[in-house]
Amino acid sequence: MLFDDWKSSTIILNNGSEFNNTMVKYNVLRNKFLFHRNDSTFEFLDDVAEIRMKDDNLNDIVFKKITNAEIKAQEGSYVQVLSEGKVMLYKHYTRTIEGENYTNGIFTSEKKIIPHNSIWAIVNNKTLSVKTNASFLEELTSDKIDDVKKYIKEKRLNIKSEKDFAAAISFYNLINSSPKN
């Protein structure tokens, strides 16, 4: 599971219907959201378009279902929306089971679940694999790089951190959507 606790969420279906206060967990290994009702756990059907929840700090966490090949993830996969705007930023969580279960009497090997997460940006309908570094950030935000650098310095962001990189992209998207642009 991506998180241990059930999270109260809003579920948005493809037809626009919303269901509030639904308790969910995300099974990353199977790429499925599960919901809890009446002491039973169920798997969502394929008609869920978006899931909105709050983290422990009451920040929004949004997952969207990939409905076309906009990122290099399997259609029907869920991605976390890190930023929306001129530069769309998504995180795709994946886990695989690796290793073997065997024993030779002395040594025992076991299978492990290994994370293989990736971040993707969509800019001008082009999908890019994100590298969390200053040169890639400059490539994505070149038209307002001076403002972005000033913001990074003011907020003391570490661009190599996914969270801080996403914050810089969100700031860029914010200043690109302001009325004076």
JSON list of N, CA and C in Angstrom, two decimals, residues 150-177:
[
{"chain": "A", "resi": 150, "resn": "LYS", "atom": "N", "xyz": [14.44, 33.09, -8.13]},
{"chain": "A", "resi": 150, "resn": "LYS", "atom": "CA", "xyz": [14.20, 33.98, -6.98]},
{"chain": "A", "resi": 150, "resn": "LYS", "atom": "C", "xyz": [13.31, 33.27, -5.96]},
{"chain": "A", "resi": 151, "resn": "TYR", "atom": "N", "xyz": [12.27, 32.61, -6.43]},
{"chain": "A", "resi": 151, "resn": "TYR", "atom": "CA", "xyz": [11.36, 31.87, -5.56]},
{"chain": "A", "resi": 151, "resn": "TYR", "atom": "C", "xyz": [12.10, 30.74, -4.84]},
{"chain": "A", "resi": 152, "resn": "ILE", "atom": "N", "xyz": [12.93, 30.02, -5.56]},
{"chain": "A", "resi": 152, "resn": "ILE", "atom": "CA", "xyz": [13.70, 28.92, -4.98]},
{"chain": "A", "resi": 152, "resn": "ILE", "atom": "C", "xyz": [14.61, 29.44, -3.86]},
{"chain": "A", "resi": 153, "resn": "LYS", "atom": "N", "xyz": [15.25, 30.56, -4.12]},
{"chain": "A", "resi": 153, "resn": "LYS", "atom": "CA", "xyz": [16.14, 31.15, -3.12]},
{"chain": "A", "resi": 153, "resn": "LYS", "atom": "C", "xyz": [15.36, 31.62, -1.89]},
{"chain": "A", "resi": 154, "resn": "GLU", "atom": "N", "xyz": [14.22, 32.32, -2.13]},
{"chain": "A", "resi": 154, "resn": "GLU", "atom": "CA", "xyz": [13.40, 32.81, -1.02]},
{"chain": "A", "resi": 154, "resn": "GLU", "atom": "C", "xyz": [12.88, 31.68, -0.14]},
{"chain": "A", "resi": 155, "resn": "LYS", "atom": "N", "xyz": [12.45, 30.60, -0.77]},
{"chain": "A", "resi": 155, "resn": "LYS", "atom": "CA", "xyz": [11.85, 29.48, -0.03]},
{"chain": "A", "resi": 155, "resn": "LYS", "atom": "C", "xyz": [12.89, 28.44, 0.40]},
{"chain": "A", "resi": 156, "resn": "ARG", "atom": "N", "xyz": [14.14, 28.66, 0.00]},
{"chain": "A", "resi": 156, "resn": "ARG", "atom": "CA", "xyz": [15.24, 27.74, 0.33]},
{"chain": "A", "resi": 156, "resn": "ARG", "atom": "C", "xyz": [14.93, 26.30, -0.10]},
{"chain": "A", "resi": 157, "resn": "LEU", "atom": "N", "xyz": [14.54, 26.18, -1.37]},
{"chain": "A", "resi": 157, "resn": "LEU", "atom": "CA", "xyz": [14.18, 24.87, -1.91]},
{"chain": "A", "resi": 157, "resn": "LEU", "atom": "C", "xyz": [15.41, 24.12, -2.40]},
{"chain": "A", "resi": 158, "resn": "ASN", "atom": "N", "xyz": [15.36, 22.82, -2.26]},
{"chain": "A", "resi": 158, "resn": "ASN", "atom": "CA", "xyz": [16.39, 21.93, -2.78]},
{"chain": "A", "resi": 158, "resn": "ASN", "atom": "C", "xyz": [15.79, 21.25, -4.02]},
{"chain": "A", "resi": 159, "resn": "ILE", "atom": "N", "xyz": [16.20, 21.65, -5.18]},
{"chain": "A", "resi": 159, "resn": "ILE", "atom": "CA", "xyz": [15.61, 21.19, -6.43]},
{"chain": "A", "resi": 159, "resn": "ILE", "atom": "C", "xyz": [15.80, 19.68, -6.65]},
{"chain": "A", "resi": 160, "resn": "LYS", "atom": "N", "xyz": [16.75, 19.09, -5.98]},
{"chain": "A", "resi": 160, "resn": "LYS", "atom": "CA", "xyz": [16.94, 17.64, -6.11]},
{"chain": "A", "resi": 160, "resn": "LYS", "atom": "C", "xyz": [15.87, 16.86, -5.34]},
{"chain": "A", "resi": 161, "resn": "SER", "atom": "N", "xyz": [15.13, 17.55, -4.49]},
{"chain": "A", "resi": 161, "resn": "SER", "atom": "CA", "xyz": [14.02, 16.94, -3.76]},
{"chain": "A", "resi": 161, "resn": "SER", "atom": "C", "xyz": [12.77, 16.99, -4.65]},
{"chain": "A", "resi": 162, "resn": "GLU", "atom": "N", "xyz": [12.07, 15.86, -4.77]},
{"chain": "A", "resi": 162, "resn": "GLU", "atom": "CA", "xyz": [10.84, 15.82, -5.59]},
{"chain": "A", "resi": 162, "resn": "GLU", "atom": "C", "xyz": [9.83, 16.87, -5.13]},
{"chain": "A", "resi": 163, "resn": "LYS", "atom": "N", "xyz": [9.64, 16.97, -3.82]},
{"chain": "A", "resi": 163, "resn": "LYS", "atom": "CA", "xyz": [8.66, 17.91, -3.26]},
{"chain": "A", "resi": 163, "resn": "LYS", "atom": "C", "xyz": [9.02, 19.35, -3.61]},
{"chain": "A", "resi": 164, "resn": "ASP", "atom": "N", "xyz": [10.28, 19.72, -3.46]},
{"chain": "A", "resi": 164, "resn": "ASP", "atom": "CA", "xyz": [10.71, 21.08, -3.76]},
{"chain": "A", "resi": 164, "resn": "ASP", "atom": "C", "xyz": [10.70, 21.36, -5.26]},
{"chain": "A", "resi": 165, "resn": "PHE", "atom": "N", "xyz": [11.07, 20.37, -6.07]},
{"chain": "A", "resi": 165, "resn": "PHE", "atom": "CA", "xyz": [11.00, 20.52, -7.52]},
{"chain": "A", "resi": 165, "resn": "PHE", "atom": "C", "xyz": [9.56, 20.79, -7.94]},
{"chain": "A", "resi": 166, "resn": "ALA", "atom": "N", "xyz": [8.63, 20.02, -7.38]},
{"chain": "A", "resi": 166, "resn": "ALA", "atom": "CA", "xyz": [7.21, 20.20, -7.69]},
{"chain": "A", "resi": 166, "resn": "ALA", "atom": "C", "xyz": [6.73, 21.58, -7.22]},
{"chain": "A", "resi": 167, "resn": "ALA", "atom": "N", "xyz": [7.22, 22.05, -6.08]},
{"chain": "A", "resi": 167, "resn": "ALA", "atom": "CA", "xyz": [6.84, 23.38, -5.59]},
{"chain": "A", "resi": 167, "resn": "ALA", "atom": "C", "xyz": [7.31, 24.46, -6.56]},
{"chain": "A", "resi": 168, "resn": "ALA", "atom": "N", "xyz": [8.51, 24.32, -7.10]},
{"chain": "A", "resi": 168, "resn": "ALA", "atom": "CA", "xyz": [9.03, 25.29, -8.07]},
{"chain": "A", "resi": 168, "resn": "ALA", "atom": "C", "xyz": [8.19, 25.28, -9.35]},
{"chain": "A", "resi": 169, "resn": "ILE", "atom": "N", "xyz": [7.80, 24.09, -9.81]},
{"chain": "A", "resi": 169, "resn": "ILE", "atom": "CA", "xyz": [6.96, 24.00, -11.00]},
{"chain": "A", "resi": 169, "resn": "ILE", "atom": "C", "xyz": [5.58, 24.59, -10.73]},
{"chain": "A", "resi": 170, "resn": "SER", "atom": "N", "xyz": [5.03, 24.35, -9.55]},
{"chain": "A", "resi": 170, "resn": "SER", "atom": "CA", "xyz": [3.73, 24.93, -9.18]},
{"chain": "A", "resi": 170, "resn": "SER", "atom": "C", "xyz": [3.80, 26.45, -9.16]},
{"chain": "A", "resi": 171, "resn": "PHE", "atom": "N", "xyz": [4.89, 27.00, -8.64]},
{"chain": "A", "resi": 171, "resn": "PHE", "atom": "CA", "xyz": [5.07, 28.44, -8.66]},
{"chain": "A", "resi": 171, "resn": "PHE", "atom": "C", "xyz": [5.12, 28.95, -10.10]},
{"chain": "A", "resi": 172, "resn": "TYR", "atom": "N", "xyz": [5.87, 28.28, -10.94]},
{"chain": "A", "resi": 172, "resn": "TYR", "atom": "CA", "xyz": [5.96, 28.65, -12.36]},
{"chain": "A", "resi": 172, "resn": "TYR", "atom": "C", "xyz": [4.58, 28.63, -13.00]},
{"chain": "A", "resi": 173, "resn": "ASN", "atom": "N", "xyz": [3.80, 27.59, -12.73]},
{"chain": "A", "resi": 173, "resn": "ASN", "atom": "CA", "xyz": [2.46, 27.52, -13.30]},
{"chain": "A", "resi": 173, "resn": "ASN", "atom": "C", "xyz": [1.57, 28.65, -12.78]},
{"chain": "A", "resi": 174, "resn": "LEU", "atom": "N", "xyz": [1.75, 29.00, -11.51]},
{"chain": "A", "resi": 174, "resn": "LEU", "atom": "CA", "xyz": [0.98, 30.08, -10.93]},
{"chain": "A", "resi": 174, "resn": "LEU", "atom": "C", "xyz": [1.28, 31.42, -11.60]},
{"chain": "A", "resi": 175, "resn": "ILE", "atom": "N", "xyz": [2.57, 31.73, -11.80]},
{"chain": "A", "resi": 175, "resn": "ILE", "atom": "CA", "xyz": [2.89, 33.02, -12.42]},
{"chain": "A", "resi": 175, "resn": "ILE", "atom": "C", "xyz": [2.55, 33.04, -13.91]},
{"chain": "A", "resi": 176, "resn": "ASN", "atom": "N", "xyz": [2.45, 31.88, -14.53]},
{"chain": "A", "resi": 176, "resn": "ASN", "atom": "CA", "xyz": [2.03, 31.82, -15.93]},
{"chain": "A", "resi": 176, "resn": "ASN", "atom": "C", "xyz": [0.53, 31.97, -16.08]},
{"chain": "A", "resi": 177, "resn": "SER", "atom": "N", "xyz": [-0.22, 31.72, -15.02]},
{"chain": "A", "resi": 177, "resn": "SER", "atom": "CA", "xyz": [-1.68, 31.84, -15.12]},
{"chain": "A", "resi": 177, "resn": "SER", "atom": "C", "xyz": [-2.18, 33.17, -14.58]}
]
